[in-house]
Coordinates of C-alpha atoms in Angstrom, one line a residue:
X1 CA 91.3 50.3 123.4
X2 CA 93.8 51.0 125.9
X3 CA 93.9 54.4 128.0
X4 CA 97.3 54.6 126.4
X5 CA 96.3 54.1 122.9
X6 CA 93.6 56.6 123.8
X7 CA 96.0 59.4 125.4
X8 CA 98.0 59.2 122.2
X9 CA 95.0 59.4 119.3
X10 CA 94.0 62.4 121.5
X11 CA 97.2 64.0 121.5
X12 CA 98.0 63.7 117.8
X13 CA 94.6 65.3 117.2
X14 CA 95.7 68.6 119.2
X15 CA 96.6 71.7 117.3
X16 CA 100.7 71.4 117.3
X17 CA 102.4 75.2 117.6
X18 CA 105.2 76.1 115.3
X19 CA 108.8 76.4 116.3
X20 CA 107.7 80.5 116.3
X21 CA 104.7 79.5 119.0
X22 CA 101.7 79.9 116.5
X23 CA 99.1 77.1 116.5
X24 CA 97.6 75.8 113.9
X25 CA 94.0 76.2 114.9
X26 CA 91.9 76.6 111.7
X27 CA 92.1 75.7 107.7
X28 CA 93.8 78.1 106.1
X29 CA 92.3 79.2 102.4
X30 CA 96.1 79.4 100.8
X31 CA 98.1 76.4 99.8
X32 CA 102.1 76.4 99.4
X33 CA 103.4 77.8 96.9
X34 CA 104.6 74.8 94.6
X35 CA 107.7 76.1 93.2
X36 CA 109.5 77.9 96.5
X37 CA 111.1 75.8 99.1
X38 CA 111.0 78.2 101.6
X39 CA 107.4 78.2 102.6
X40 CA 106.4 77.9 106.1
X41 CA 103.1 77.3 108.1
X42 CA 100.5 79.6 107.5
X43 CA 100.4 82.9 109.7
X44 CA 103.8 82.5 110.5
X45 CA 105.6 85.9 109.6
X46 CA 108.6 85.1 111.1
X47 CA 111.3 84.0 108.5
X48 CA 113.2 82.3 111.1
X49 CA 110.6 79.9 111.4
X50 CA 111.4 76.4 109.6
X51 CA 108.3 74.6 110.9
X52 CA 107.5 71.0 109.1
X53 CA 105.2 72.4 105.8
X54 CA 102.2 71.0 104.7
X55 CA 101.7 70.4 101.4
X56 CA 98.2 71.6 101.6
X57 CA 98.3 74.8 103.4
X58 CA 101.2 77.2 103.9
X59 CA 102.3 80.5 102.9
X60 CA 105.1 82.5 101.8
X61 CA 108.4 83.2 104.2
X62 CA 107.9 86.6 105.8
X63 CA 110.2 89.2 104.2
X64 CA 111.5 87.1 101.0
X65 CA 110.3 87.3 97.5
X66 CA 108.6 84.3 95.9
X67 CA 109.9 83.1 92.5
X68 CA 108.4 85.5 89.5
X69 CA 106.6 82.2 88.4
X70 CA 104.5 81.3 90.9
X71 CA 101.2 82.4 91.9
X72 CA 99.6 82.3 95.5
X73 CA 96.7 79.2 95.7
X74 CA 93.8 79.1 97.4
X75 CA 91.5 76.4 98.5
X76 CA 87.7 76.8 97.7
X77 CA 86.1 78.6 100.9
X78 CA 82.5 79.7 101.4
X79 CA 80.8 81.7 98.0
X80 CA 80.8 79.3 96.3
X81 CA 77.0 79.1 94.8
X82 CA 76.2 79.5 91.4
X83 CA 74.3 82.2 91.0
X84 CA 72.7 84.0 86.8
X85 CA 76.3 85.2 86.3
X86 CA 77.7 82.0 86.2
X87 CA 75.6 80.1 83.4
X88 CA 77.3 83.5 81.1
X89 CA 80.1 82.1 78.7
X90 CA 83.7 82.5 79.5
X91 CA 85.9 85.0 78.1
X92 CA 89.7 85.2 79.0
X93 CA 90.8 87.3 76.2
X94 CA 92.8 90.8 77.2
X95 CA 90.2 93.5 77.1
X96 CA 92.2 94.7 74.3
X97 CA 91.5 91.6 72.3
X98 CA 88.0 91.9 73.1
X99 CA 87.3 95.3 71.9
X100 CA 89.0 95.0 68.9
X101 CA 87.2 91.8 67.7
X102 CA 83.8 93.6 68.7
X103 CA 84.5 96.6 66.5
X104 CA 83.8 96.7 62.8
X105 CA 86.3 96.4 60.3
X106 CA 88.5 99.1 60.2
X107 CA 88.1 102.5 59.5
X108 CA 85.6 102.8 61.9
X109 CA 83.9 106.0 64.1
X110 CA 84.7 104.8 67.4
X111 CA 84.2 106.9 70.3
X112 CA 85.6 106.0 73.9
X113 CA 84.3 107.5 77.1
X114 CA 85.7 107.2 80.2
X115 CA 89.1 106.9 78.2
X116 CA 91.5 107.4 81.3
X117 CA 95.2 107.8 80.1
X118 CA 93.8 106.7 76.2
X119 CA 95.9 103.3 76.2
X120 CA 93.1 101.7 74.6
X121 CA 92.4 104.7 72.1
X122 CA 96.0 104.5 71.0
X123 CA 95.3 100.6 70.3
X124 CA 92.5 101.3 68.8
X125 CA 94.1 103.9 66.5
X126 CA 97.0 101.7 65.6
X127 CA 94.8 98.7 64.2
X128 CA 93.3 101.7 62.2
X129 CA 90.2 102.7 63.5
X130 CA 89.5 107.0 63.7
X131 CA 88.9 107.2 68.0
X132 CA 87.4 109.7 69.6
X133 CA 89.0 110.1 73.2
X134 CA 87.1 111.4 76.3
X135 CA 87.4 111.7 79.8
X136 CA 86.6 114.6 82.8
X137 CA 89.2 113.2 85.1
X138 CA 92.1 116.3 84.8
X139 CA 94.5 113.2 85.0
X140 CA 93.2 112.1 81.5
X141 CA 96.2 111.4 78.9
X142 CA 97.3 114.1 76.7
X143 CA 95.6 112.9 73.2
X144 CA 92.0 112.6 75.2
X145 CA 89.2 115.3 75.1
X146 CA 88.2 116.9 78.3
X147 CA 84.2 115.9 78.9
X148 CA 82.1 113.1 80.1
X149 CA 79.4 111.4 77.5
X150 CA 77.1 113.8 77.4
X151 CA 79.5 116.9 76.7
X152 CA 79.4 114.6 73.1
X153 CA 77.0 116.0 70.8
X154 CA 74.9 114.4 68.5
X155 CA 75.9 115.8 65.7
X156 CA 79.3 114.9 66.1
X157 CA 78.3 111.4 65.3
X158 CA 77.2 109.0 64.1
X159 CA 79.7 106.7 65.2
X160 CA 80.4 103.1 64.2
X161 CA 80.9 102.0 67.7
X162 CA 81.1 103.4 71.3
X163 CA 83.2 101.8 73.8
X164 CA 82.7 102.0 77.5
X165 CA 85.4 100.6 79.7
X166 CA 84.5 99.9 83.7
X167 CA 82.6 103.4 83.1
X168 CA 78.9 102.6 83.5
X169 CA 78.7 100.6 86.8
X170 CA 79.2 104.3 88.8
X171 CA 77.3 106.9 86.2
X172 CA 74.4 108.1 88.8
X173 CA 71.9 108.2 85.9
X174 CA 72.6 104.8 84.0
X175 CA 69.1 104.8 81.8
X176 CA 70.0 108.8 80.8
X177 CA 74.1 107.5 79.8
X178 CA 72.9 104.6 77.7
X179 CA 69.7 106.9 76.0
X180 CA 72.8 109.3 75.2
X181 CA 75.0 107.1 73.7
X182 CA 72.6 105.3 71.8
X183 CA 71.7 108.8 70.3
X184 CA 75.3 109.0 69.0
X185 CA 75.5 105.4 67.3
X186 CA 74.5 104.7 64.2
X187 CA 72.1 102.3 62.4
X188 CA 73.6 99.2 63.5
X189 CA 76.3 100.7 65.6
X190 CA 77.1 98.6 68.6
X191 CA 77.8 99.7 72.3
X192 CA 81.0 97.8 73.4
X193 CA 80.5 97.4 77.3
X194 CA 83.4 96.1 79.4
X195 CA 82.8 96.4 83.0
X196 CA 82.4 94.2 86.5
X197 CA 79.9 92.8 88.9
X198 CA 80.1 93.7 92.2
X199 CA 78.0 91.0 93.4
X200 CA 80.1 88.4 92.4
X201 CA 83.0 89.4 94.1
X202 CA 83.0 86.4 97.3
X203 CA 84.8 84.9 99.8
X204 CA 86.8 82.9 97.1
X205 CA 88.0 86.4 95.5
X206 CA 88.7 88.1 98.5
X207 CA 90.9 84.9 99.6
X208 CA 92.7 85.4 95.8
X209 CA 92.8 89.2 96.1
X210 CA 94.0 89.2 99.7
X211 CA 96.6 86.2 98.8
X212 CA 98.5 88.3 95.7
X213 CA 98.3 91.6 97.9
X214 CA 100.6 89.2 100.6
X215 CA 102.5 88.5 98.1
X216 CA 103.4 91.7 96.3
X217 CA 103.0 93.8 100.0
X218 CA 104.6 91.9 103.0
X219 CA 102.7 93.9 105.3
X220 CA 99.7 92.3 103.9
X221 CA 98.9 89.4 106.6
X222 CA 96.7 86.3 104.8
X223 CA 94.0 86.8 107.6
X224 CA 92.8 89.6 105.8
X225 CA 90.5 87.9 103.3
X226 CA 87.7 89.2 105.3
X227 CA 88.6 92.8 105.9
X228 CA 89.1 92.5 102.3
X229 CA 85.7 91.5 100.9
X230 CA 84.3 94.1 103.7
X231 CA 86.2 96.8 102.4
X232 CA 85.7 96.4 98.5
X233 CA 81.4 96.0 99.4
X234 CA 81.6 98.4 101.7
X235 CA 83.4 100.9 99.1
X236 CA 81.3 99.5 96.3
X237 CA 78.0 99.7 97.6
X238 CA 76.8 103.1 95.7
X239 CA 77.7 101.2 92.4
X240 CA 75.4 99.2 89.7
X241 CA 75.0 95.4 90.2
X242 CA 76.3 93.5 86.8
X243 CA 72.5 92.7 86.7
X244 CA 71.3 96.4 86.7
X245 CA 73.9 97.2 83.9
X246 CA 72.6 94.0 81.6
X247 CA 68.8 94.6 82.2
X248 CA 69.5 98.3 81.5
X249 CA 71.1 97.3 78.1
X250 CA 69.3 95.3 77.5
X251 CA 65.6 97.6 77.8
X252 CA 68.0 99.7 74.9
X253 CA 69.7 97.7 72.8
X254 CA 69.9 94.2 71.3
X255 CA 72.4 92.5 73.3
X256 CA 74.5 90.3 71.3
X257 CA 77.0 89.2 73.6
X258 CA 77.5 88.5 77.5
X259 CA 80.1 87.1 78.9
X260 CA 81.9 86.9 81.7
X261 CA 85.9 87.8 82.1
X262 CA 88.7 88.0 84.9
X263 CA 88.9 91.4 85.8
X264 CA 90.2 91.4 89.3
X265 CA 94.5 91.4 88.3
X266 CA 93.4 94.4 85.8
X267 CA 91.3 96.7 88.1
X268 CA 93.0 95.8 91.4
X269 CA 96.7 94.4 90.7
X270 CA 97.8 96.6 88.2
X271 CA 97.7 94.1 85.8
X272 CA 100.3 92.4 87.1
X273 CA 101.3 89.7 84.3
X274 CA 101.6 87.2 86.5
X275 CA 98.4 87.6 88.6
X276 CA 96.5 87.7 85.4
X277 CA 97.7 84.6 84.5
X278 CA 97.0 82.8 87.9
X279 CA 93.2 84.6 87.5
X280 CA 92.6 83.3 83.9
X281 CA 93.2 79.8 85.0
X282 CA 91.4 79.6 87.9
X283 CA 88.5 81.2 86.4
X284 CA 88.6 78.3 83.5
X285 CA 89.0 75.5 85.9
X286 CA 85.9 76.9 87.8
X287 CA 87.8 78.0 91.5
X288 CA 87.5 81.7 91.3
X289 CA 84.2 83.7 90.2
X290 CA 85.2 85.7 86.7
X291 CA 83.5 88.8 87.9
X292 CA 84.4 90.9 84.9
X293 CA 81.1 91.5 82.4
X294 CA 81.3 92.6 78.8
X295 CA 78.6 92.8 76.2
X296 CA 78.2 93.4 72.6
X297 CA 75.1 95.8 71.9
X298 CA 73.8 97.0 68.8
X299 CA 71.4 99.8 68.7
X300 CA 68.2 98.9 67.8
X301 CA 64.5 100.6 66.9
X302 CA 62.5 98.7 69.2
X303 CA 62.8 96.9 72.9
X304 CA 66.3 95.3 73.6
X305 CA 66.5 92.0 74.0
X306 CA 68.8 89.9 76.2
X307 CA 71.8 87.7 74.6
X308 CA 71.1 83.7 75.4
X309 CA 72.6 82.9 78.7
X310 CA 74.5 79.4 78.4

């Protein structure tokens, strides 16, 4: 090989700058967005720049709105092990959906803590079911009861089902909660659990989360991925594990059902439509973790026992 040939491989390797005077340096986690044409390099915040795109890696144009129907992508990054999570089956349904398929036919007792503005009582209530609404926050909707769980007494059940909605995972005395609410269930009654685990929450979220925050925040920069996952940890830590919340279940109840969800556009996004959408599919082709958790528990005499993980 000549010294020529040589000098050339070697300088078609080098990192090439954009026409802005970024380089290139490093993989980025984000792909172009397939359906805008104005996409530059990634990092490149300067909507100016018209560097040559790559169909594998590039982000949005600083200071421009991408079309409504597309979604930020994301390559697979580091997190990526499988871990007891995983081998839970899929659920993509609305949280909505899910409730009211775990409920028993209607009219049921249903009682909701942790009830928040009551959206989901008000469903509830609409397919027919008579909801008890509660919730201590002073920013609690006008038709929910002022209290936490335990300001529910006993004899203002039994009730057909409770339903506890990204609730448990912060209550400081999680076997004391579920003892209570199993007091207020009846025979039979089941315990419908929709929550999150922290632990699965990776680099490959934190690339997605930090992706749709560019995209709905300009100030957002892609490079925070890392601050990202950092922060959400860091302001999770004091919270139950989704493993804590199933054993405790399950040492209460018989666990019918555990399954994993997308949870990350709901909690995070403010349910953004669109997000949702981009989470349920990439959590059914398998390139984002679904770190939601729901279960199906029905009270029960004796030890719990876990549902079958598939």
């Amino acid at each position: 090989m000549s010294s020529r040939v040589a000098a050339r491989i070697v300088r078609s390797l080098a990192p090439r700058p954009h026409r802005c005077g970024r380089t290139r340096e490093a993989p980025c986690p984000f792909r172009r967005c397939p359906s805008s044409s104005s996409c530059p390099w990634p990092f490149c915040r300067r909507s100016s720049c018209r560097s040559p795109r790559s169909s594998s890696c590039s982000f949005w144009d600083c200071g421009r709105s991408a079309p409504s129907s597309a979604s930020p992508t994301h390559t697979s990054i580091e997190g990526r092990g499988p871990g007891v999570g995983d081998r839970l089956p899929l659920d993509t349904r609305p949280v909505e959906d899910f409730v009211r398929t775990a409920l028993p036919t209607p009219p049921a007792r249903v009682l909701e803590v942790g009830a928040g503005l009551g959206d989901l009582a008000v469903d509830l209530r609409t397919a027919g079911h008579d909801v008890t609404a509660t919730d201590p926050d002073p920013d609690r909707g006008p038709d929910v009861r002022a209290g936490s769980l335990y300001d529910v007494a006993t004899d203002e059940g039994p009730f057909d089902a409770v339903v506890a909605s990204r609730v448990l995972h912060h209550l400081p005395e999680l076997g004391g909660a579920l003892d209570h609410l199993a007091l207020l269930l009846a025979d039979g009654g089941r315990l419908i659990v929709n929550d999150f685990a922290r632990e699965a929450v990776e680099g490959r979220a934190a690339a997605w989360m930090a992706a749709w925050l560019t995209h709905r925040d300009a100030s957002w920069q892609p490079a925070d991925a890392d601050a990202c996952l950092a922060e959400f940890h860091e302001g999770h830590a004091g919270i139950h594990s989704g493993a804590t919340l199933h054993a405790a279940l399950a040492a209460r109840f018989h666990v019918i059902e555990a399954t994993r969800a997308p949870v990350l556009a709901h909690g995070y996004l403010d349910r953004d439509p669109a997000a949702e959408d981009d989470e349920r599919h990439r959590c059914r082709m398998g390139t984002l973790p679904a770190v939601g958790r729901r279960w199906v528990a029905v009270r029960a005499t004796g030890q719990g026992g876990d549902a079958p993980e598939r």
